[in-house]
XYZ file of C-alpha atoms in Angstrom:
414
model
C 22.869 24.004 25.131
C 19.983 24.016 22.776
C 19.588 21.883 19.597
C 20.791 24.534 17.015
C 23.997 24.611 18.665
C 24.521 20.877 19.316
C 24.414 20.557 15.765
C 27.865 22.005 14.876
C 27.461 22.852 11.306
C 30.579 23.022 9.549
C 30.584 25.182 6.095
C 33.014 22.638 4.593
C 32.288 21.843 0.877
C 33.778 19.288 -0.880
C 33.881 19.240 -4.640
C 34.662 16.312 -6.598
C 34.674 15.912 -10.165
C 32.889 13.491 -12.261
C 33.428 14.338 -15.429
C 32.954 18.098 -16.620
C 30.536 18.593 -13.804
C 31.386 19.597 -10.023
C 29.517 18.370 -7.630
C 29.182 19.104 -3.932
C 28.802 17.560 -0.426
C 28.776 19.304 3.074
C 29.206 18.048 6.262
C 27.258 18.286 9.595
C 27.331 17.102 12.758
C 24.347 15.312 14.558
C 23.832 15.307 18.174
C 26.596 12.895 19.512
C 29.266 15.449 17.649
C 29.368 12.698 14.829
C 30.389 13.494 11.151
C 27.408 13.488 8.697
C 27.846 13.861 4.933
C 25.340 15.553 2.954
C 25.274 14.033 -1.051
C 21.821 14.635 -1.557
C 20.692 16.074 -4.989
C 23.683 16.963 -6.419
C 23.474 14.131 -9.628
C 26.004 11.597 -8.790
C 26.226 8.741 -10.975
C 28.640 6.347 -8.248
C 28.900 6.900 -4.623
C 32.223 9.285 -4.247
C 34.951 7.931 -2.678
C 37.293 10.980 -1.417
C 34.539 11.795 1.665
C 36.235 11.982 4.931
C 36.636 8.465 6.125
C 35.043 9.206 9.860
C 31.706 10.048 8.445
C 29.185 7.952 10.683
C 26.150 9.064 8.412
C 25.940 9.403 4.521
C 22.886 10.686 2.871
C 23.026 10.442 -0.871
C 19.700 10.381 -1.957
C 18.551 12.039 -4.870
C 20.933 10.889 -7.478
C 21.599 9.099 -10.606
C 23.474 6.640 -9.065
C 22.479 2.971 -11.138
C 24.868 0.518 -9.882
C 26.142 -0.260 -6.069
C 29.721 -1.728 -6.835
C 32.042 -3.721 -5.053
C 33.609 -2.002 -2.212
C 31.661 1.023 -3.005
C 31.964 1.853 0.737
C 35.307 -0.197 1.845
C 37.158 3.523 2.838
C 33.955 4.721 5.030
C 34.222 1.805 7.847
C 33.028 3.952 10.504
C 29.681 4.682 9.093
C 26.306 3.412 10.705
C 23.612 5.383 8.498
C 23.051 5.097 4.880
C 20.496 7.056 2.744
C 20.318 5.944 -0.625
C 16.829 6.723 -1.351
C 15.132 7.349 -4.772
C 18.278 6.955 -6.908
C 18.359 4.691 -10.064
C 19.780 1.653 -8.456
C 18.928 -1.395 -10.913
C 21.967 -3.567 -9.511
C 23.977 -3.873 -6.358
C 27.216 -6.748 -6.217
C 28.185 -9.376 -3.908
C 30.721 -7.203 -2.000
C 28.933 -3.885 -2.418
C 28.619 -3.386 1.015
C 32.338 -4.660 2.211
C 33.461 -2.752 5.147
C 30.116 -1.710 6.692
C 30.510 -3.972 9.481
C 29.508 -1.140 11.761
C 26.122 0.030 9.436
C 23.070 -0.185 11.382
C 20.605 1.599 9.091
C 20.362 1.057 5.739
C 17.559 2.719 2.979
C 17.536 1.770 -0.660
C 13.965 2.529 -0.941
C 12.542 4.351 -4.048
C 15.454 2.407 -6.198
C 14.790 0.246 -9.678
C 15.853 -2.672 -7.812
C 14.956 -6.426 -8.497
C 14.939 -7.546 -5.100
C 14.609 -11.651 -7.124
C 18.365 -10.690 -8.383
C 19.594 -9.996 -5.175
C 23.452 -11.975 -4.967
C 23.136 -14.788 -2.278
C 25.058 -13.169 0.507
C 24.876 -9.638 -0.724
C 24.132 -8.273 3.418
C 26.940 -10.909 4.720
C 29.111 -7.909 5.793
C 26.253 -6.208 7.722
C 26.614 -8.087 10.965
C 24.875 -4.822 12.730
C 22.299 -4.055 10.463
C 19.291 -3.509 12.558
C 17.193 -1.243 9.855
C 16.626 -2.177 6.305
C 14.104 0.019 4.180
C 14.506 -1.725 0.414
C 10.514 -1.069 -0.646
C 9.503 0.977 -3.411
C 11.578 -0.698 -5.616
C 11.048 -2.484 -9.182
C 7.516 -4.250 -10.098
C 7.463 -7.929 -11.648
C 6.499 -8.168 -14.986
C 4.546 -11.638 -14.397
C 2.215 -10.861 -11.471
C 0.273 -14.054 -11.917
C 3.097 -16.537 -10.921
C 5.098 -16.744 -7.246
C 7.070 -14.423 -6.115
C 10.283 -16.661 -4.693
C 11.677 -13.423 -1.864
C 15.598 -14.267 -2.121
C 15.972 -15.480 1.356
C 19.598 -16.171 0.973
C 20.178 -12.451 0.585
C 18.560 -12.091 3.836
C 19.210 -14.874 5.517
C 22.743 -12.972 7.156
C 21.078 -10.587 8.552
C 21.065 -11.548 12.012
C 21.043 -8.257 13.629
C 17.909 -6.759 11.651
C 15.215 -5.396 13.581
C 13.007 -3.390 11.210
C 12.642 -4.967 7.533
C 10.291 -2.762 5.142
C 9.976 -4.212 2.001
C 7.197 -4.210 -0.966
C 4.580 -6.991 -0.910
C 3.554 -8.895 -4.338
C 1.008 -11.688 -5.556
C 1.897 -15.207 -4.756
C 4.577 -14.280 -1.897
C 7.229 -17.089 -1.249
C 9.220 -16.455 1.835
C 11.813 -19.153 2.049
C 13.523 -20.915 5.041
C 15.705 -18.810 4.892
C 13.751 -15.883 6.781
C 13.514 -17.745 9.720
C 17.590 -16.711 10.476
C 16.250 -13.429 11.540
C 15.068 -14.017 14.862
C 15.396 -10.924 15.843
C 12.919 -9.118 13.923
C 10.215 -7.170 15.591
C 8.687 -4.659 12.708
C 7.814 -6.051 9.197
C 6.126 -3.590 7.478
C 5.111 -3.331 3.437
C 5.034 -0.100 2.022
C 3.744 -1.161 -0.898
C 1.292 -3.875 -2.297
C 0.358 -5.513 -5.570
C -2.127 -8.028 -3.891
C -5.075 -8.200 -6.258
C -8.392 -11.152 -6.260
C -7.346 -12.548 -9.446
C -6.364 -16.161 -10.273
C -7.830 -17.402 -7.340
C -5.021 -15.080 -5.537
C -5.578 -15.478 -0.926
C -2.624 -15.057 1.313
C -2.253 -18.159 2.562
C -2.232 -19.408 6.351
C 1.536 -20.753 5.494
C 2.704 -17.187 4.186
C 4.800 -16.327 6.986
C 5.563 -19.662 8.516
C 9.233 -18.738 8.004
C 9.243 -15.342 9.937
C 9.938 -14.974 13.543
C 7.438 -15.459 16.188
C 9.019 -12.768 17.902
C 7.643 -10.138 15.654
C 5.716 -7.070 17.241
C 4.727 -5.139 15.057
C 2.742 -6.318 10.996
C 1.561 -3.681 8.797
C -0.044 -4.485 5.423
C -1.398 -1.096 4.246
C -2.397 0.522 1.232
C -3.282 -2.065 -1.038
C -6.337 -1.171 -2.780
C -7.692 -3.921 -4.094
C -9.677 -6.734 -2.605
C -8.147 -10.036 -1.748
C -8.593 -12.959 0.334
C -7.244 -13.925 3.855
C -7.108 -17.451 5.453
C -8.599 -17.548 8.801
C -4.830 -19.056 10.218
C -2.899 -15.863 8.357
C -1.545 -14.407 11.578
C -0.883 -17.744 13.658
C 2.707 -17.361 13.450
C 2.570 -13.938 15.247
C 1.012 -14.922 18.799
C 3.504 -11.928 20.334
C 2.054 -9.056 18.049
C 1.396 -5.586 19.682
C 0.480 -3.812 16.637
C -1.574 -4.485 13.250
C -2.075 -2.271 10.461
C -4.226 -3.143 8.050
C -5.506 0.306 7.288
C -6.691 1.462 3.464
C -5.590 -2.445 2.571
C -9.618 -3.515 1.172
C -9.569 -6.688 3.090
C -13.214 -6.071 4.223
C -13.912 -5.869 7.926
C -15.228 -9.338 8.069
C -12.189 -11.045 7.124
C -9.859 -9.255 8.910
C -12.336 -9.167 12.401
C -11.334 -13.568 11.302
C -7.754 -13.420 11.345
C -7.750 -11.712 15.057
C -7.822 -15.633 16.740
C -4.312 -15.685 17.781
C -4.564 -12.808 20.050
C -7.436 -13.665 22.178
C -7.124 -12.492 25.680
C -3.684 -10.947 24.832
C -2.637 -7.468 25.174
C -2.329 -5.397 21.857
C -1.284 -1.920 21.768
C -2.928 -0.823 18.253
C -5.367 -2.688 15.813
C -5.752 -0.295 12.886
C -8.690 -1.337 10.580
C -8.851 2.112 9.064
C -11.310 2.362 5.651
C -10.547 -1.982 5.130
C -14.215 -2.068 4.152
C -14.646 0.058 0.730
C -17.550 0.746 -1.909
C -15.721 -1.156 -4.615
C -16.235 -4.574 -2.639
C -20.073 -5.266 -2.390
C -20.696 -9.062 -2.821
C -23.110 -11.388 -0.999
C -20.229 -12.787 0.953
C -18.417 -9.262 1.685
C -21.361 -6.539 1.360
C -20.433 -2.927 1.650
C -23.213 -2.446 4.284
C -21.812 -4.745 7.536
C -23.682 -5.860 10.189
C -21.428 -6.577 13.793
C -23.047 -9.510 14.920
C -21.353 -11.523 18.248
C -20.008 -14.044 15.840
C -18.148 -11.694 14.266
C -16.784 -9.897 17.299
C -15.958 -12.633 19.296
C -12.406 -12.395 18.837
C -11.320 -8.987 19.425
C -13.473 -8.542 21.938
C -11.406 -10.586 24.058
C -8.397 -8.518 23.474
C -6.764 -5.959 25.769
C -6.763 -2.909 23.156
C -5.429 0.555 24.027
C -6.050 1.527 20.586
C -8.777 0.600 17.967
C -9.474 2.038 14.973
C -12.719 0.878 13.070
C -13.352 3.872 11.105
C -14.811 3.983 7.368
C -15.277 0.337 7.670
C -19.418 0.127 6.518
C -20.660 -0.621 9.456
C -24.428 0.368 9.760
C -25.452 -1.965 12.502
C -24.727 -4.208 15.689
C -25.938 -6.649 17.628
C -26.996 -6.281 21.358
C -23.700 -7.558 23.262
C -21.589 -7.089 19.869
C -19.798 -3.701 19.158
C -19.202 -2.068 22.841
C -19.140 -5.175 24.764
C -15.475 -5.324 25.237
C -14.276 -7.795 28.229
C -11.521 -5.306 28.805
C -12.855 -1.831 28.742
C -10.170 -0.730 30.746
C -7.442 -1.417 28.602
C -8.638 1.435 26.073
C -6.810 4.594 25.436
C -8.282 5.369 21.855
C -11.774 4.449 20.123
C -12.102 5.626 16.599
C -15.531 4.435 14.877
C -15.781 7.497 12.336
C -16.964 7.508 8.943
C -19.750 4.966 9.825
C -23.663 4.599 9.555
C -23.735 3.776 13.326
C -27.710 4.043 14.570
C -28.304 6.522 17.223
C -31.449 5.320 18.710
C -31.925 5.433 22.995
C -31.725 1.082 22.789
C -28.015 1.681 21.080
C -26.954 4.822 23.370
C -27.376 2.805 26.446
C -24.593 0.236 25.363
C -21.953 3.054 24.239
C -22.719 4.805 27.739
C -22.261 1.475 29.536
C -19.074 0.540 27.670
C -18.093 4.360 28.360
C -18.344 3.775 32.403
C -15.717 0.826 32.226
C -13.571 2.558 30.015
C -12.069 4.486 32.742
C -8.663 5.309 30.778
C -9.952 6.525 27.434
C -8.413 9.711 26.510
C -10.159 9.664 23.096
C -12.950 8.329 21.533
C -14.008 9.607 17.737
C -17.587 8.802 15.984
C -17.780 11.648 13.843
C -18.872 12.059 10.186
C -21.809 9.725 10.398
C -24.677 8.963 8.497
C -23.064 11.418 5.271
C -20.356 11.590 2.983
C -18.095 14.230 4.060
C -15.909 16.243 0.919
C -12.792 16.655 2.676
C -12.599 14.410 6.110
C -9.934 14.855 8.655
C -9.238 11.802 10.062
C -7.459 10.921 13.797
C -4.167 9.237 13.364
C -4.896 6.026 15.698
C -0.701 6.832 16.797
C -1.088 10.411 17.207
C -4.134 11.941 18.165
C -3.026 14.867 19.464
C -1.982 16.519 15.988
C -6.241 16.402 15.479
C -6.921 18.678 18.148
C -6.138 21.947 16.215
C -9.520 20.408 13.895
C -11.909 19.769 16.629
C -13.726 22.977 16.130
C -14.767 21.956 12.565
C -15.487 18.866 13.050
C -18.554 16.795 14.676
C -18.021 15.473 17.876
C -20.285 12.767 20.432
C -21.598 14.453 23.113
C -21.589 12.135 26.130
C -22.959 13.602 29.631
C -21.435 15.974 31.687
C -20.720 13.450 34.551
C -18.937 11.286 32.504
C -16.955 13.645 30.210
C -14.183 15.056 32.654
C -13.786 11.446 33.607
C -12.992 10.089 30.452
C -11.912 12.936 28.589
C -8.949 15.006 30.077
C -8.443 16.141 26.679
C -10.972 15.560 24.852
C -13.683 15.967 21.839
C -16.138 17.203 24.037
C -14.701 19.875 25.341
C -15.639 21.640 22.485
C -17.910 24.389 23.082
């Protein structure tokens, strides 16, 4: 039986009233044959209670909903999804969430909420919760003093797996983080970090998180700040870091890679970290790879690295491509770089090349110019590139080495 059909669409509308206007929810059916309710866009100003209590999913998105009462959900005790996304939510009570004991995913992203107000205890009744997406959400006023995260709203959260939340100046995680032990992804979808008022993220800024965590993504902040050397020492068991279009400059964040020496890492995504704005004596826009600088993640077992549009003009011999685990690669991006080209630097990308005997991709396009409109590989998906290879430039490496390293590759081009 084929997807369509699995779905089980039922044309059932309900209509509820809310003052003089009508509006309307449908239900679906996923997969599994469970009940979804569909809420989205339809200007609700309090989640309805008169939906068929076996609903397992609830999308409501879309609304004017402003305040999460208490027991807001109490009749829907079978649900294990809930979509609140981009409504108006300033304030959510203690018991807003009573009943839910079954909720596994839960998204109040793109809200007006003041995560500092959260009640102590507001997620007690989530015992299950493994996915909690609460970013995008209101902005301090005072950016220049600490930002105290309410750790005794999170602190029940046992269960949570995934936590995306929005990252501000002076973070303050209390002890209270250090309850969920079982969280693997912590990723922050959006940052206020800044270098003002002698603003660094300290090496104690995560002391309270688990050292279980896999997965740490700090992208998108666009303005330059400072990292301690000892940021990451609480995550010896991380797999993946994303730092990309975060302007940490390369040098600082090639610093903070010390905890995973001769580990195993799945991706390291530097993408554009280095940026025109930041040219100082410490952190110039031009960067030079010297072994110093390297001498960390070359140590690491990488399958996927992405160094692109990080400034770098220039290595050292024994710097760049001298990897102690060639092997372990998968995916090389170095694109949107002033890498030199002369026969001294060739030799060391075709020696790295012969070790690398698993690389399925490796991307140094767009050098020496500034490209209008680059395409750039997604380090986690590099197939959805190929349908831009023809347009774009590609490293030629010689014929008896490119079937071997690419199966499916750039330089297949003709």
């Amino acid at each position: 039986m084929n997807q369509i059909r699995r779905m089980f669409i039922v044309s059932i509308m309900i209509t509820i009233a809310n003052g003089n206007k009508s509006m309307y929810c449908t239900y679906s059916r996923n997969r599994k044959h469970k009940l979804i309710a569909h809420c989205e866009n339809q200007g609700f100003t309090s989640v309805p209670r008169n939906l068929s209590r076996d609903i397992n999913e609830l999308i409501i998105s879309h609304n004017l909903i402003r305040n999460l009462q208490n027991n807001s959900f109490v009749h829907y005790v079978k649900m294990e999804i809930l979509i609140l996304s981009k409504n108006l939510v300033s304030e959510i009570q203690k018991d807003a969430f009573a009943g839910l004991h079954l909720l596994k995913v839960l998204k109040v992203n793109d809200n007006l909420i003041n995560i500092t107000v959260l009640p102590k205890g507001v997620f007690r009744h989530l015992s299950h919760l493994i996915d909690l997406d609460i970013s995008r959400n209101k902005k301090p006023l005072n950016e220049n003093t600490t930002f105290v995260y309410p750790d005794g709203a999170f602190s029940t959260l046992r269960s949570l797996q995934n936590l995306s939340i929005d990252l501000f100046m002076f973070p303050e995680f209390g002890a209270g983080f250090s309850s969920l032990q079982n969280l693997t992804v912590l990723k922050f979808s959006r940052c206020y970090l800044r270098n003002s008022s002698r603003f660094r993220l300290l090496n104690s800024t995560f002391k309270h998180f688990s050292t279980n965590l896999k997965e740490l993504y700090i992208s998108g902040c666009r303005n330059f700040f400072l990292l301690e050397d000892g940021l990451l020492e609480y995550f010896p068991h991380l797999k993946i870091l994303d730092l990309s279009e975060s302007y940490v400059h390369l040098y600082q964040a090639l610093r903070i890679l010390r905890p995973f020496q001769n580990k195993n890492m799945s991706v390291i995504n530097f993408h554009h970290i280095s940026d025109s704005s930041i040219n100082e004596d410490d952190f110039p826009y031009s960067v030079v790879i010297t072994v110093e600088l390297i001498k960390y993640l070359r140590t690491i077992c990488i399958e996927a690295l992405d160094l692109s549009k990080t400034g770098i003009v220039d290595y050292q011999q024994n710097s760049l491509f001298a990897f102690e685990h060639p092997a372990c690669f998968k995916t090389f991006i170095i694109s949107a770089n002033r890498l030199p080209a002369t026969t001294t630097y060739s030799s060391q990308v075709f020696s790295f090349f012969e070790k690398a005997i698993n690389m399925k991709v490796y991307d140094c396009s767009y050098l020496t110019i500034d490209y209008a409109h680059p395409v750039y590989i997604n380090v986690y998906h590099t197939e959805a590139f190929y349908q831009y290879l023809k347009s774009t430039k590609y490293f030629q490496i010689p014929a008896r080495l490119g079937q071997k390293l690419f199966d499916s590759s750039i330089n297949r081009i003709s």
